[in-house]
Amino acid sequence: MPYKKSKARKTLQLEFKGISERLRAVQRGSIDQGVKEYVLAASIFLAHASLENYISDVFSDFAKGIQSVAKKGGDLPDNLRSHLFLHNLNKVKIYGAAIGLNSEKEAIESLNNSLKGYAGAVVDNSRDIFILNGKHIYTNYKYPSKDNLIRVFERVGVNKIFKVLSARMKRDSAAVLESIGDLRTQLAHTGQIPGISAKDIINRIGDVESFVGAMDRVLYGIIVAKYKQAAWDGYLV
């Protein structure tokens, strides 16, 4: 069956459409320069927030799609299984023992407790895994920066995600992401519109929409390859 857009992608497209329509209204109308600048600034922040919400939403549904089939740790993608183990491992006393702050006995007890909990569930195929959600995958790296997306996609088994996205888009995907991210950062730090027009922002929003489309298809490929079409159609569409 063919690829279908995720709910998260369709939501982002609607939000981007609304932002672009308001920017076009600014282009057509004769309005106060100060008001125009507020619209441009708001559009930059809203577009970037929509991208961040897409990351949160799509990985939340991605987790549901995986768990519709995966009941044991061995059913998970290898990288995701390892990530979930490490993330749920109580590492403080283990690290402490390595540098002499805790005893070996304390480290072993800490590891034993982890193995009885969530961390153990993903490596023990006699137990069902815990209920997954998107935050288990992206943890504190939801903000759509290049480094964060590299980290998050590695967790689901995709190395060099920007090379993969660039091949799909036939252009530099990192530059597309940074084109909106840099505007948002500059505006947040200086409070000044960085010499850009409504048309420029509309074009950058269109580029980011293509970027999201490429990401969506990568996630679709992961789900369908391991868990079949029904997992995507039932939980992400």
mmCIF file of N, CA, C and O in Angstrom, residues 6 29 41 48 60 65 69 101 109 115 136 145 158-159 163 165 168 182-183 193 197 202 219 233 236:
data_model
loop_
_atom_site.group_PDB
_atom_site.id
_atom_site.type_symbol
_atom_site.label_atom_id
_atom_site.label_comp_id
_atom_site.label_asym_id
_atom_site.label_seq_id
_atom_site.Cartn_x
_atom_site.Cartn_y
_atom_site.Cartn_z
ATOM 1 N N SER A 6 1.081 11.287 7.879
ATOM 2 C CA SER A 6 0.726 11.127 9.284
ATOM 3 C C SER A 6 -0.215 12.239 9.727
ATOM 4 O O SER A 6 -0.274 13.312 9.121
ATOM 5 N N GLY A 29 -1.795 44.107 2.073
ATOM 6 C CA GLY A 29 -2.377 45.247 2.764
ATOM 7 C C GLY A 29 -1.402 46.379 3.018
ATOM 8 O O GLY A 29 -0.185 46.212 2.982
ATOM 9 N N ALA A 41 7.314 38.560 13.009
ATOM 10 C CA ALA A 41 7.950 37.910 14.164
ATOM 11 C C ALA A 41 7.095 36.757 14.680
ATOM 12 O O ALA A 41 7.604 35.658 14.963
ATOM 13 N N HIS A 48 8.066 27.777 13.828
ATOM 14 C CA HIS A 48 9.029 26.929 14.520
ATOM 15 C C HIS A 48 8.342 26.098 15.605
ATOM 16 O O HIS A 48 8.678 24.920 15.799
ATOM 17 N N SER A 60 5.069 10.483 19.344
ATOM 18 C CA SER A 60 4.073 9.905 20.249
ATOM 19 C C SER A 60 3.261 8.839 19.516
ATOM 20 O O SER A 60 3.034 7.739 20.042
ATOM 21 N N GLY A 65 2.391 3.099 17.360
ATOM 22 C CA GLY A 65 2.444 2.180 16.232
ATOM 23 C C GLY A 65 3.369 1.008 16.496
ATOM 24 O O GLY A 65 3.044 -0.140 16.174
ATOM 25 N N VAL A 69 2.370 -3.723 17.881
ATOM 26 C CA VAL A 69 2.907 -5.023 17.485
ATOM 27 C C VAL A 69 3.939 -5.519 18.496
ATOM 28 O O VAL A 69 3.948 -6.699 18.872
ATOM 29 N N LEU A 101 32.936 7.084 44.379
ATOM 30 C CA LEU A 101 31.981 7.782 45.238
ATOM 31 C C LEU A 101 30.994 6.830 45.893
ATOM 32 O O LEU A 101 30.406 7.159 46.929
ATOM 33 N N GLU A 109 23.392 -3.249 43.798
ATOM 34 C CA GLU A 109 22.008 -3.126 44.261
ATOM 35 C C GLU A 109 21.207 -2.211 43.341
ATOM 36 O O GLU A 109 20.045 -2.484 43.027
ATOM 37 N N LEU A 115 17.082 -3.709 36.857
ATOM 38 C CA LEU A 115 16.723 -4.908 36.102
ATOM 39 C C LEU A 115 15.339 -5.425 36.480
ATOM 40 O O LEU A 115 14.675 -6.095 35.685
ATOM 41 N N HIS A 136 9.621 8.837 25.694
ATOM 42 C CA HIS A 136 10.607 7.774 25.908
ATOM 43 C C HIS A 136 11.635 7.769 24.770
ATOM 44 O O HIS A 136 12.779 7.365 24.974
ATOM 45 N N SER A 145 16.520 20.951 16.557
ATOM 46 C CA SER A 145 17.841 21.372 16.097
ATOM 47 C C SER A 145 18.498 20.212 15.350
ATOM 48 O O SER A 145 18.063 19.059 15.472
ATOM 49 N N VAL A 158 18.196 5.107 12.580
ATOM 50 C CA VAL A 158 18.557 5.820 11.350
ATOM 51 C C VAL A 158 19.820 6.636 11.598
ATOM 52 O O VAL A 158 19.781 7.646 12.312
ATOM 53 N N ASN A 159 20.909 6.206 11.030
ATOM 54 C CA ASN A 159 22.156 6.950 11.131
ATOM 55 C C ASN A 159 22.233 7.970 9.995
ATOM 56 O O ASN A 159 21.685 7.755 8.914
ATOM 57 N N LYS A 163 21.701 13.129 5.842
ATOM 58 C CA LYS A 163 22.084 12.594 4.527
ATOM 59 C C LYS A 163 20.883 11.898 3.892
ATOM 60 O O LYS A 163 20.631 12.038 2.684
ATOM 61 N N LEU A 165 17.659 12.537 4.548
ATOM 62 C CA LEU A 165 16.668 13.552 4.195
ATOM 63 C C LEU A 165 17.087 14.345 2.957
ATOM 64 O O LEU A 165 16.263 14.643 2.088
ATOM 65 N N ARG A 168 16.337 12.485 -0.152
ATOM 66 C CA ARG A 168 14.912 12.510 -0.471
ATOM 67 C C ARG A 168 14.489 13.866 -1.037
ATOM 68 O O ARG A 168 13.682 13.953 -1.965
ATOM 69 N N ASP A 182 17.452 29.461 12.599
ATOM 70 C CA ASP A 182 18.331 30.626 12.794
ATOM 71 C C ASP A 182 17.520 31.910 12.928
ATOM 72 O O ASP A 182 17.870 32.797 13.723
ATOM 73 N N LEU A 183 16.449 32.024 12.158
ATOM 74 C CA LEU A 183 15.580 33.199 12.276
ATOM 75 C C LEU A 183 14.974 33.275 13.676
ATOM 76 O O LEU A 183 14.940 34.338 14.305
ATOM 77 N N ILE A 193 13.617 42.007 13.927
ATOM 78 C CA ILE A 193 13.351 41.271 12.696
ATOM 79 C C ILE A 193 14.630 41.279 11.855
ATOM 80 O O ILE A 193 15.159 42.349 11.539
ATOM 81 N N SER A 197 11.582 39.552 4.524
ATOM 82 C CA SER A 197 10.246 39.934 4.082
ATOM 83 C C SER A 197 9.238 38.818 4.328
ATOM 84 O O SER A 197 9.606 37.669 4.610
ATOM 85 N N ILE A 202 7.455 32.998 3.912
ATOM 86 C CA ILE A 202 6.569 32.033 3.231
ATOM 87 C C ILE A 202 7.400 30.971 2.524
ATOM 88 O O ILE A 202 7.097 29.766 2.599
ATOM 89 N N LEU A 219 10.064 7.849 8.754
ATOM 90 C CA LEU A 219 9.397 7.161 9.864
ATOM 91 C C LEU A 219 8.419 6.107 9.341
ATOM 92 O O LEU A 219 8.301 5.009 9.911
ATOM 93 N N ASP A 233 -1.087 2.862 9.424
ATOM 94 C CA ASP A 233 -2.443 3.311 9.132
ATOM 95 C C ASP A 233 -3.296 3.399 10.387
ATOM 96 O O ASP A 233 -4.123 4.278 10.528
ATOM 97 N N LEU A 236 -0.798 6.175 13.122
ATOM 98 C CA LEU A 236 -0.175 7.430 12.721
ATOM 99 C C LEU A 236 -0.988 8.238 11.709
ATOM 100 O O LEU A 236 -0.756 9.434 11.563
#
